[in-house]
Short mmCIF file of C-alpha atoms and ligand atoms in Angstrom, two decimals:
data_model
loop_
_atom_site.label_atom_id
_atom_site.label_comp_id
_atom_site.label_asym_id
_atom_site.label_seq_id
_atom_site.Cartn_x
_atom_site.Cartn_y
_atom_site.Cartn_z
CA MET A 1 103.32 115.41 100.52
CA HIS A 2 104.52 111.62 99.70
CA VAL A 3 102.93 109.93 96.93
CA LEU A 4 102.80 106.43 96.15
CA ILE A 5 102.44 105.53 92.49
CA THR A 6 101.55 102.02 91.18
CA GLY A 7 103.06 101.74 87.67
CA GLY A 8 105.15 104.82 88.23
CA SER A 9 108.06 103.58 85.70
CA ARG A 10 106.34 104.71 82.57
CA GLY A 11 103.42 106.48 80.83
CA ILE A 12 100.80 108.43 83.07
CA GLY A 13 102.22 107.17 86.40
CA ALA A 14 106.04 108.26 85.03
CA ALA A 15 104.79 111.81 84.04
CA THR A 16 102.61 112.19 87.29
CA ALA A 17 105.82 111.36 89.11
CA ARG A 18 107.90 114.06 87.62
CA LEU A 19 105.17 116.63 88.19
CA ALA A 20 104.82 115.61 91.85
CA GLY A 21 108.92 115.81 91.97
CA ALA A 22 108.63 119.35 90.54
CA ARG A 23 106.15 120.42 93.59
CA GLY A 24 109.07 119.46 95.63
CA TRP A 25 106.90 116.05 96.91
CA SER A 26 108.53 112.98 97.71
CA VAL A 27 107.39 110.01 95.37
CA SER A 28 107.66 106.22 95.66
CA VAL A 29 107.73 104.99 92.28
CA ASN A 30 106.33 101.49 91.82
CA TYR A 31 106.96 99.19 89.03
CA VAL A 32 106.65 95.77 88.34
CA SER A 33 109.36 94.45 85.70
CA ASN A 34 111.20 97.86 84.08
CA ALA A 35 113.92 98.68 86.64
CA ALA A 36 115.65 100.88 84.26
CA ALA A 37 112.54 103.01 83.48
CA ALA A 38 111.91 103.16 86.83
CA ASP A 39 115.46 104.18 87.98
CA GLU A 40 114.92 106.80 85.38
CA VAL A 41 111.98 108.29 86.58
CA VAL A 42 113.53 108.59 90.06
CA ALA A 43 116.54 110.48 88.70
CA GLN A 44 114.03 112.59 86.86
CA VAL A 45 111.90 113.62 90.05
CA ARG A 46 115.03 114.24 92.09
CA ALA A 47 116.26 116.66 89.12
CA ALA A 48 112.95 118.29 89.35
CA GLY A 49 113.50 118.75 93.08
CA GLY A 50 111.70 116.03 94.55
CA LYS A 51 112.66 112.90 96.61
CA ALA A 52 112.30 109.56 95.03
CA VAL A 53 112.46 105.80 95.64
CA ALA A 54 111.96 102.82 93.15
CA ILE A 55 109.81 99.90 94.89
CA GLN A 56 109.33 97.01 92.76
CA GLY A 57 106.14 94.89 93.28
CA ASP A 58 103.00 93.36 91.21
CA ALA A 59 99.89 95.73 91.99
CA ALA A 60 97.77 92.30 91.59
CA VAL A 61 99.50 90.61 93.97
CA GLU A 62 98.58 91.31 98.19
CA ALA A 63 101.88 90.31 99.68
CA ASP A 64 103.60 92.73 97.04
CA ILE A 65 100.99 95.59 97.83
CA THR A 66 101.75 95.21 101.67
CA ALA A 67 105.37 95.27 101.09
CA MET A 68 105.13 98.29 98.62
CA TRP A 69 103.56 100.31 101.14
CA ASP A 70 106.01 99.62 103.96
CA ALA A 71 108.73 100.22 101.49
CA ALA A 72 107.35 103.41 100.76
CA GLU A 73 106.73 104.19 104.57
CA ALA A 74 110.33 103.35 105.55
CA ALA A 75 111.38 105.74 102.64
CA PHE A 76 109.60 108.99 103.17
CA GLY A 77 107.12 108.17 106.00
CA PRO A 78 103.26 108.05 105.99
CA VAL A 79 101.69 108.04 102.34
CA THR A 80 99.62 110.92 102.16
CA GLY A 81 98.69 110.69 98.04
CA PHE A 82 98.18 107.29 96.75
CA VAL A 83 97.91 106.90 92.91
CA ASN A 84 96.24 103.69 91.87
CA ASN A 85 97.49 103.72 88.46
CA ALA A 86 98.79 100.34 87.25
CA GLY A 87 96.81 98.58 84.67
CA ILE A 88 96.54 96.49 81.45
CA VAL A 89 95.08 96.14 78.40
CA ALA A 90 94.89 93.02 75.73
CA PRO A 91 94.87 93.11 71.99
CA GLY A 92 91.61 93.99 70.46
CA SER A 93 89.32 91.43 70.35
CA PRO A 94 85.37 91.20 70.20
CA VAL A 95 84.09 89.37 73.48
CA ALA A 96 83.26 86.19 71.59
CA GLU A 97 86.88 85.30 71.04
CA MET A 98 88.14 86.33 74.29
CA PRO A 99 90.09 83.51 76.09
CA THR A 100 89.44 83.36 79.74
CA ASP A 101 93.16 83.56 80.92
CA ARG A 102 93.18 86.89 79.30
CA ILE A 103 89.88 88.34 80.87
CA GLU A 104 91.18 86.74 84.31
CA GLY A 105 94.83 88.57 83.76
CA ILE A 106 93.08 92.13 82.92
CA PHE A 107 90.71 91.86 86.12
CA ARG A 108 93.49 90.27 88.30
CA LEU A 109 95.34 93.87 87.85
CA ASN A 110 92.49 96.32 87.08
CA VAL A 111 89.87 95.21 89.73
CA LEU A 112 91.30 92.99 92.17
CA GLY A 113 94.53 94.89 92.40
CA ALA A 114 93.17 98.19 92.47
CA PHE A 115 90.87 97.21 94.76
CA LEU A 116 93.48 95.41 97.20
CA GLY A 117 95.31 98.83 96.37
CA LEU A 118 92.51 100.88 97.98
CA ARG A 119 92.11 98.65 101.04
CA GLU A 120 95.68 98.88 101.84
CA ALA A 121 95.50 102.90 101.46
CA ALA A 122 92.30 102.67 103.71
CA ARG A 123 94.03 101.08 106.35
CA ARG A 124 96.97 102.91 106.52
CA MET A 125 95.60 106.72 105.61
CA SER A 126 92.41 106.68 107.67
CA LYS A 127 92.62 109.12 110.55
CA SER A 128 90.84 106.44 112.87
CA ARG A 129 93.44 103.85 112.17
CA GLY A 130 96.40 106.32 112.97
CA GLY A 131 96.93 107.51 109.47
CA THR A 132 97.27 110.98 108.62
CA GLY A 133 94.65 111.30 106.02
CA GLY A 134 95.18 112.28 102.53
CA SER A 135 94.29 111.95 98.59
CA ILE A 136 93.93 109.23 96.38
CA VAL A 137 93.35 108.87 92.50
CA ASN A 138 92.13 105.77 90.70
CA LEU A 139 92.95 105.70 87.05
CA SER A 140 89.77 104.58 85.21
CA SER A 141 89.25 105.29 81.26
CA MET A 142 86.88 106.69 79.17
CA ALA A 143 86.52 103.17 77.89
CA ALA A 144 84.07 102.87 80.99
CA THR A 145 81.78 105.34 79.54
CA LEU A 146 82.56 104.07 75.99
CA GLY A 147 82.43 100.35 76.46
CA ALA A 148 85.44 99.53 73.90
CA PRO A 149 83.28 97.41 71.66
CA ASN A 150 85.28 94.97 69.43
CA GLU A 151 88.32 95.81 71.29
CA TYR A 152 88.25 95.23 74.96
CA VAL A 153 85.00 95.40 76.69
CA ASP A 154 86.64 93.35 79.42
CA TYR A 155 89.04 96.23 80.26
CA ALA A 156 86.17 98.78 79.88
CA ALA A 157 84.28 96.85 82.54
CA SER A 158 87.40 96.71 84.78
CA LYS A 159 87.15 100.21 84.79
CA GLY A 160 83.70 100.86 85.25
CA ALA A 161 84.45 98.82 88.52
CA VAL A 162 86.82 101.72 89.20
CA ASP A 163 84.57 104.19 88.99
CA THR A 164 82.29 102.57 91.42
CA MET A 165 85.16 101.97 94.09
CA THR A 166 85.89 105.98 93.70
CA ILE A 167 82.27 106.52 94.48
CA GLY A 168 82.20 103.74 97.25
CA LEU A 169 85.12 104.88 98.92
CA SER A 170 85.18 108.55 98.85
CA LYS A 171 81.79 108.09 101.34
CA GLU A 172 83.45 105.53 103.48
CA LEU A 173 86.83 107.80 103.78
CA GLY A 174 85.37 111.29 103.77
CA PRO A 175 85.21 111.19 107.60
CA GLU A 176 88.60 109.65 107.69
CA GLY A 177 90.21 112.60 106.05
CA VAL A 178 90.72 110.88 102.80
CA ARG A 179 89.30 112.34 99.55
CA VAL A 180 88.83 109.59 96.80
CA ASN A 181 88.80 110.81 93.33
CA GLY A 182 89.45 109.23 89.53
CA VAL A 183 90.93 110.45 86.51
CA ARG A 184 89.45 109.28 83.06
CA PRO A 185 92.04 109.66 80.16
CA GLY A 186 91.12 109.32 76.56
CA LEU A 187 93.62 108.15 74.14
CA ILE A 188 97.00 109.35 75.64
CA GLU A 189 100.24 108.54 73.79
CA THR A 190 101.88 105.76 76.10
CA ASP A 191 103.13 102.36 75.91
CA ILE A 192 100.14 101.06 76.68
CA HIS A 193 98.69 100.57 73.10
CA ALA A 194 102.04 98.84 71.83
CA SER A 195 101.16 96.44 74.96
CA GLY A 196 97.68 96.13 73.42
CA GLY A 197 99.69 95.13 69.93
CA GLU A 198 98.71 98.75 68.11
CA PRO A 199 101.09 101.21 68.88
CA ASP A 200 99.68 103.81 66.82
CA ARG A 201 96.32 103.32 68.06
CA ALA A 202 96.12 106.73 70.16
CA TRP A 203 97.05 108.82 67.07
CA ARG A 204 94.59 106.59 64.80
CA MET A 205 91.73 107.28 66.80
CA GLY A 206 93.12 110.31 68.65
CA VAL A 207 92.49 112.22 65.29
CA THR A 208 88.93 111.81 65.27
CA SER A 209 88.39 113.32 68.83
CA PRO A 210 86.78 116.91 69.20
CA MET A 211 90.45 118.12 69.84
CA GLY A 212 92.00 115.86 66.95
CA ARG A 213 94.77 114.61 68.53
CA PRO A 214 95.85 112.25 71.35
CA GLY A 215 96.57 113.46 74.79
CA THR A 216 99.90 113.34 76.62
CA ALA A 217 100.72 111.66 80.00
CA GLU A 218 101.70 115.08 81.21
CA GLU A 219 98.08 116.34 80.44
CA VAL A 220 96.48 113.49 82.51
CA GLY A 221 99.11 114.05 85.06
CA GLU A 222 98.17 117.45 85.86
CA ALA A 223 95.15 116.73 86.45
CA ILE A 224 96.18 113.61 89.08
CA VAL A 225 98.62 116.03 90.68
CA TRP A 226 95.60 118.70 91.42
CA LEU A 227 93.02 116.10 92.60
CA LEU A 228 96.16 114.91 95.15
CA SER A 229 96.68 118.52 95.88
CA ASP A 230 95.55 120.74 98.88
CA ALA A 231 93.93 122.78 96.01
CA ALA A 232 91.19 120.16 95.60
CA SER A 233 90.32 120.16 99.06
CA TYR A 234 86.65 119.86 98.32
CA ALA A 235 86.90 117.42 95.71
CA THR A 236 85.97 113.78 96.42
CA GLY A 237 84.05 111.25 94.80
CA THR A 238 84.29 112.44 91.73
CA THR A 239 86.04 111.28 88.25
CA ILE A 240 87.29 113.93 85.92
CA ALA A 241 87.57 113.14 82.05
CA VAL A 242 90.86 114.10 80.52
CA SER A 243 89.97 112.94 77.20
CA GLY A 244 89.99 116.14 74.58
CA GLY A 245 86.19 115.79 74.47
CA ARG A 246 85.84 112.27 73.33
P1 NAP B 301 101.86 102.13 80.41
O1 NAP B 301 102.03 103.28 79.57
O2 NAP B 301 101.40 100.81 79.53
O3 NAP B 301 102.35 101.77 81.86
C1 NAP B 301 102.05 100.79 82.68
C2 NAP B 301 102.54 101.07 83.94
O4 NAP B 301 102.27 100.05 84.58
C3 NAP B 301 104.19 100.80 84.07
O5 NAP B 301 104.73 101.35 84.88
C4 NAP B 301 104.44 99.12 84.36
O6 NAP B 301 105.40 98.96 84.92
C5 NAP B 301 103.19 99.20 85.36
N1 NAP B 301 102.67 98.03 85.65
C6 NAP B 301 102.14 97.05 84.62
N2 NAP B 301 101.50 95.94 85.15
C7 NAP B 301 101.75 96.05 86.55
C8 NAP B 301 101.71 95.29 87.67
N3 NAP B 301 101.08 93.97 87.52
N4 NAP B 301 102.13 95.61 89.10
C9 NAP B 301 102.57 97.07 89.02
N5 NAP B 301 102.78 97.85 88.25
C10 NAP B 301 102.32 97.34 86.87
O7 NAP B 301 100.38 102.38 80.82
P2 NAP B 301 99.67 104.40 80.70
O8 NAP B 301 99.31 104.28 79.61
O9 NAP B 301 100.57 105.16 81.67
O10 NAP B 301 98.30 103.73 81.51
C11 NAP B 301 97.99 104.08 83.13
C12 NAP B 301 96.79 103.88 83.69
O11 NAP B 301 95.98 104.78 83.02
C13 NAP B 301 96.30 102.45 83.32
O12 NAP B 301 95.58 102.18 84.69
C14 NAP B 301 95.42 102.59 82.02
O13 NAP B 301 94.45 101.45 82.12
C15 NAP B 301 95.06 104.25 82.16
N6 NAP B 301 94.52 105.00 81.12
C16 NAP B 301 95.34 104.70 80.15
C17 NAP B 301 94.95 105.18 78.80
C18 NAP B 301 96.12 105.87 77.52
O14 NAP B 301 95.45 106.03 76.64
N7 NAP B 301 97.13 105.38 77.60
C19 NAP B 301 93.45 105.61 78.43
C20 NAP B 301 92.84 105.58 79.61
C21 NAP B 301 93.00 104.99 80.64
P3 NAP B 301 106.64 98.39 84.19
O15 NAP B 301 107.31 99.74 83.65
O16 NAP B 301 107.76 97.45 85.34
O17 NAP B 301 106.20 97.33 83.22
#
């Protein structure tokens, strides 16, 4: 198995890379700016028993996406698993106060970037186009169903779009030997909350969830790796919540 993970240098993507490494898989670890973090993940994947390479590229930029897939294929051959993971939030704000450039930034990566990543996957993995088939996992969010009022409705809406991509592409690519699923994390302890201006957000809100705590990146990664694997051979078009019941 050769897995390409966008945003594999930190958080959920990094945990997924490590779990894939433990299965002996080859992992192409994409990052945008934190080369040191990506190098550390590469070392961890190798230590776990897999192969890995770090690939710089902005998952919101078409040319970078193409180059990223080229670099991955050059390293380990055809990509058989694609984790469409790179995503951002912005500081909490009511919709009425949101500047346009903030909304554009979120939609550029979380919607346009995610969609272009899926287009590249469809072009390269589809059997009728010479691909080998495989499995795609899109990172959604519980925000897509909860709406994230007064925090980031823009982010929530971007993940709603991701959910629709999962449904549509699973129907297109089923006959192509490609399964397409999603994972919908709840409050997970990663750097994303600090990037939204509130490092403690996962704990502040996680204690109010039915399980009384936030989740770990590894707990989400386990679901992603399962969906990638042959153990999920009849699962397509679904999005699994890993949210502690939230
Ligand atoms: P994170 O800890 O903030 O890590 C973000 C990762 O994405 C980093 O590896 C970062 O690379 C990369 N990245 C950011 N912008 C990028 C770009 N333009 N191109 C390529 N890579 C880029 O995030 P996370 O919490 O693991 O989130 C991963 C996914 O899960 C996201 O789609 C997020 O929306 C979703 N999610 C997270 C939570 C949560 O509570 N954590 C909940 C629901 C959904 P660098 O290291 O180079 O900066």
